[in-house]
JSON list of C-alpha atoms in Angstrom, two decimals:
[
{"chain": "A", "resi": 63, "resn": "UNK", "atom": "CA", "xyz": [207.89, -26.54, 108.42]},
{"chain": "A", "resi": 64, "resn": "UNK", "atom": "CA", "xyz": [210.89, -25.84, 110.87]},
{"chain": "A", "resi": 65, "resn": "UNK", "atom": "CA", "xyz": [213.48, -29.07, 110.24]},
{"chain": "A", "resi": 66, "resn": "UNK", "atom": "CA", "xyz": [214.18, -29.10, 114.18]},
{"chain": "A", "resi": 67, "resn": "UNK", "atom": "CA", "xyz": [210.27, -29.68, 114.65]},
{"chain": "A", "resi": 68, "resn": "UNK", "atom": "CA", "xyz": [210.66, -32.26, 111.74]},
{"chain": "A", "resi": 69, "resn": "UNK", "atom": "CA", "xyz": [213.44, -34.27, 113.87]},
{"chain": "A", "resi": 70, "resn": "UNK", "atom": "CA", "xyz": [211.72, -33.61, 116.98]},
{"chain": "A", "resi": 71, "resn": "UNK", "atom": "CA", "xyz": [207.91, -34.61, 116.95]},
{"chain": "A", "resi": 72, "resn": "UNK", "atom": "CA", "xyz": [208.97, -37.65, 115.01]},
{"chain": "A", "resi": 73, "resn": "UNK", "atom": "CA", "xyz": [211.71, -38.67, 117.72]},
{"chain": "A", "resi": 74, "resn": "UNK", "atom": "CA", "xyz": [209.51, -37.81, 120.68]},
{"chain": "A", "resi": 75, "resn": "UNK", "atom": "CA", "xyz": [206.73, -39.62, 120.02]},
{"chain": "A", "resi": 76, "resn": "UNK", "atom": "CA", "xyz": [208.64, -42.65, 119.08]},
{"chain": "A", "resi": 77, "resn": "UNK", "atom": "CA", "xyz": [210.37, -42.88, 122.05]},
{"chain": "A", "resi": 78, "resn": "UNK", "atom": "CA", "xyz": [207.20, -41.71, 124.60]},
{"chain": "A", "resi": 79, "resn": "UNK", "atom": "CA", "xyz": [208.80, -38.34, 125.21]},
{"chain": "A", "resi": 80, "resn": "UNK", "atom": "CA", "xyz": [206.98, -35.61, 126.45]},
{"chain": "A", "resi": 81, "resn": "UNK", "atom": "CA", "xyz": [207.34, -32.03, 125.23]},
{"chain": "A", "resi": 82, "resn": "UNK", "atom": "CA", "xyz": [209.62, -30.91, 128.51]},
{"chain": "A", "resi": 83, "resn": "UNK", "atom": "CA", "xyz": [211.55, -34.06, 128.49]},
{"chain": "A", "resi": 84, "resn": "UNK", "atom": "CA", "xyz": [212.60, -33.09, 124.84]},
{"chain": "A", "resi": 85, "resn": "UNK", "atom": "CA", "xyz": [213.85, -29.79, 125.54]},
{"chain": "A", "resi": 86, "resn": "UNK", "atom": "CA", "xyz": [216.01, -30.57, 128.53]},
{"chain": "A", "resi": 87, "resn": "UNK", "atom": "CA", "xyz": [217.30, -33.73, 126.32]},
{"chain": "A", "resi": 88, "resn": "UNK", "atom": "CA", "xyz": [221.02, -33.65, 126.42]},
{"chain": "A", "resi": 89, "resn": "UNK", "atom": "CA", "xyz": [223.41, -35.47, 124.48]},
{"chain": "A", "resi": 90, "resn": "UNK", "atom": "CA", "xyz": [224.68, -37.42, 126.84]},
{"chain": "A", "resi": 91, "resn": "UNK", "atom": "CA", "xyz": [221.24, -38.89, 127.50]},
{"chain": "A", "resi": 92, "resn": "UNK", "atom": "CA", "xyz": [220.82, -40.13, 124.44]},
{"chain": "A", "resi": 93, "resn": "UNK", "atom": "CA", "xyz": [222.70, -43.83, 123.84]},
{"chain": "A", "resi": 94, "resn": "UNK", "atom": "CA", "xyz": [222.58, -44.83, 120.41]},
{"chain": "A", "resi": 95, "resn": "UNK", "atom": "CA", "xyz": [224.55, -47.78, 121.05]},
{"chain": "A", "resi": 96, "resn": "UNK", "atom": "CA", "xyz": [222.22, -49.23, 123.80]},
{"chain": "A", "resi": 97, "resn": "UNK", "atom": "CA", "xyz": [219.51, -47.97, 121.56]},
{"chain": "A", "resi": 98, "resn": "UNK", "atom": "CA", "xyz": [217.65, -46.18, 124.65]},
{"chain": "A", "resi": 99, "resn": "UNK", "atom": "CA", "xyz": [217.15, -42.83, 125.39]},
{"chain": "A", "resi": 100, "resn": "UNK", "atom": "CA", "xyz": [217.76, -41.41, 129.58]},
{"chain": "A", "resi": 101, "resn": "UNK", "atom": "CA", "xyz": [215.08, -38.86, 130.90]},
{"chain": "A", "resi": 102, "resn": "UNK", "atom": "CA", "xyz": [216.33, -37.94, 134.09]},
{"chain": "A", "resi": 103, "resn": "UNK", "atom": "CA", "xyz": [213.97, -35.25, 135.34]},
{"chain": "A", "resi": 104, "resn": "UNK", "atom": "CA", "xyz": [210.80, -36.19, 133.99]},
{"chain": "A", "resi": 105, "resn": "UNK", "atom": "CA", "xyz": [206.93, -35.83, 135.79]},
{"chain": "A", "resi": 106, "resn": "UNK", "atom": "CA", "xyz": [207.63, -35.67, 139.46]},
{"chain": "A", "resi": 107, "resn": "UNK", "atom": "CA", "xyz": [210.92, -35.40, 139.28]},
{"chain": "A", "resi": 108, "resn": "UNK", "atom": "CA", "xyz": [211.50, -39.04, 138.20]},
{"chain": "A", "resi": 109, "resn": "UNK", "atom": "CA", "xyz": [213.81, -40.85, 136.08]},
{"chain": "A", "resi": 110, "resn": "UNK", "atom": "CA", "xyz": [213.66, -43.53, 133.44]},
{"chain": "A", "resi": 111, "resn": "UNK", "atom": "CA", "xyz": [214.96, -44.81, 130.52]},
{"chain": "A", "resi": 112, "resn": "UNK", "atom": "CA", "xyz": [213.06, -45.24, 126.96]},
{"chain": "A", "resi": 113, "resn": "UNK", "atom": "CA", "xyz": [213.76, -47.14, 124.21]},
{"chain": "A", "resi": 114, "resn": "UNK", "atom": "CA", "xyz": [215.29, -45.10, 121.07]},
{"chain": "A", "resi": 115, "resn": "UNK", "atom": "CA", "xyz": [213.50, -45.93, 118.02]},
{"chain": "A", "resi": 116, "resn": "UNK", "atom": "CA", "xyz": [214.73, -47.39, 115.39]},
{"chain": "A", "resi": 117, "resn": "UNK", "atom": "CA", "xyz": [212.94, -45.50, 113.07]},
{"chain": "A", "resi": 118, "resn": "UNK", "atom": "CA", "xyz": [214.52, -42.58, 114.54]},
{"chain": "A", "resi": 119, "resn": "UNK", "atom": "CA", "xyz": [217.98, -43.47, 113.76]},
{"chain": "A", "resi": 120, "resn": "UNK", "atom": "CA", "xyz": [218.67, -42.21, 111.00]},
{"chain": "A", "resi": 121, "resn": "UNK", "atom": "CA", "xyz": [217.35, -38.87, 110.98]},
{"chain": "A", "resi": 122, "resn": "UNK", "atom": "CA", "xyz": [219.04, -38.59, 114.73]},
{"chain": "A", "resi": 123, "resn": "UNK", "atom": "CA", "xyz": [222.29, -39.37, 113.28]},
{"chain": "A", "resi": 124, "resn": "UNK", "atom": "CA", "xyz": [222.48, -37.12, 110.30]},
{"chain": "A", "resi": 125, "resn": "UNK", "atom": "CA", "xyz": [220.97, -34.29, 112.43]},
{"chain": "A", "resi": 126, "resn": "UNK", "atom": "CA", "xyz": [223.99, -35.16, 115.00]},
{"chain": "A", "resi": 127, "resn": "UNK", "atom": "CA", "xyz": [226.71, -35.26, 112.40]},
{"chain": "A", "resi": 128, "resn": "UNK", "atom": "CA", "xyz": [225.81, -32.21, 110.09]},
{"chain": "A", "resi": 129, "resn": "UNK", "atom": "CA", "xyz": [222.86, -29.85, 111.82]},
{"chain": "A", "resi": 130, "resn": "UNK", "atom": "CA", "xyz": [224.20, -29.47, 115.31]},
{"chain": "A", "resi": 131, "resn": "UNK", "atom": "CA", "xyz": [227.96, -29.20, 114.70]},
{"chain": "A", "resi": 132, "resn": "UNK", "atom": "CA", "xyz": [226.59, -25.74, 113.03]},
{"chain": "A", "resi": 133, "resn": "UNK", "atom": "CA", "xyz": [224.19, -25.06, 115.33]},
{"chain": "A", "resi": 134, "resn": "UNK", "atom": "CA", "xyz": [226.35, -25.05, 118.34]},
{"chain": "A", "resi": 135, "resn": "UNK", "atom": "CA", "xyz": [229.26, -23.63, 116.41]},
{"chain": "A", "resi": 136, "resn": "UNK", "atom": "CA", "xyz": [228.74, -20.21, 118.43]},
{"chain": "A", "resi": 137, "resn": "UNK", "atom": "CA", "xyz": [228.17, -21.82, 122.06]},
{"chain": "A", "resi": 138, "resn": "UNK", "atom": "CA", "xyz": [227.42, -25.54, 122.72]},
{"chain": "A", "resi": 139, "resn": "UNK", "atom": "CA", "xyz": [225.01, -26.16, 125.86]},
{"chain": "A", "resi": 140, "resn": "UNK", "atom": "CA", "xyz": [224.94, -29.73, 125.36]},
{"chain": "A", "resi": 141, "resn": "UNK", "atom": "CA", "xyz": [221.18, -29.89, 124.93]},
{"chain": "A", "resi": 142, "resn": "UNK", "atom": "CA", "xyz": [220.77, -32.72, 121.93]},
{"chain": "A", "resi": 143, "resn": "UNK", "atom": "CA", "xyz": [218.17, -30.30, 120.12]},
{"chain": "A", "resi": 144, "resn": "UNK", "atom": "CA", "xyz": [220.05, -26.58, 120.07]}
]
């Protein structure tokens, strides 16, 4: 199984995202300080703000400090999953 899909079906359904909402994630979205994770174009068009799971901590941070410094090595979009 693909790591990325490890990280992100895990770390979606934790948090209530849906599939869309995942890919557009950016990093900038995601506060791991305030715990909660910002969706700003979700169904309809709406915003709103879901809790990041704590179960999902861990797994986001390691993927943040080793996986997507290499992954975005060649051009960084700012998408949280490259």
């Amino acid at each position: 199984s693909c790591p990325l899909r490890r990280l992100t079906t895990p770390s979606a359904s934790a948090t209530g995202l849906r599939r869309s909402e995942t890919l557009d994630l950016m990093v900038a979205d995601v506060d791991r300080a305030g715990n909660e994770v910002r969706v700003l174009r979700g169904k309809g068009g709406r915003g709103r703000i879901l809790p990041l799971a704590k179960e999902s901590e861990a797994a986001l941070a390691a993927y943040l400090a080793e996986a997507r410094p290499k992954l975005a090595a060649a051009a960084d979009s700012g998408h949280f999953f490259l």
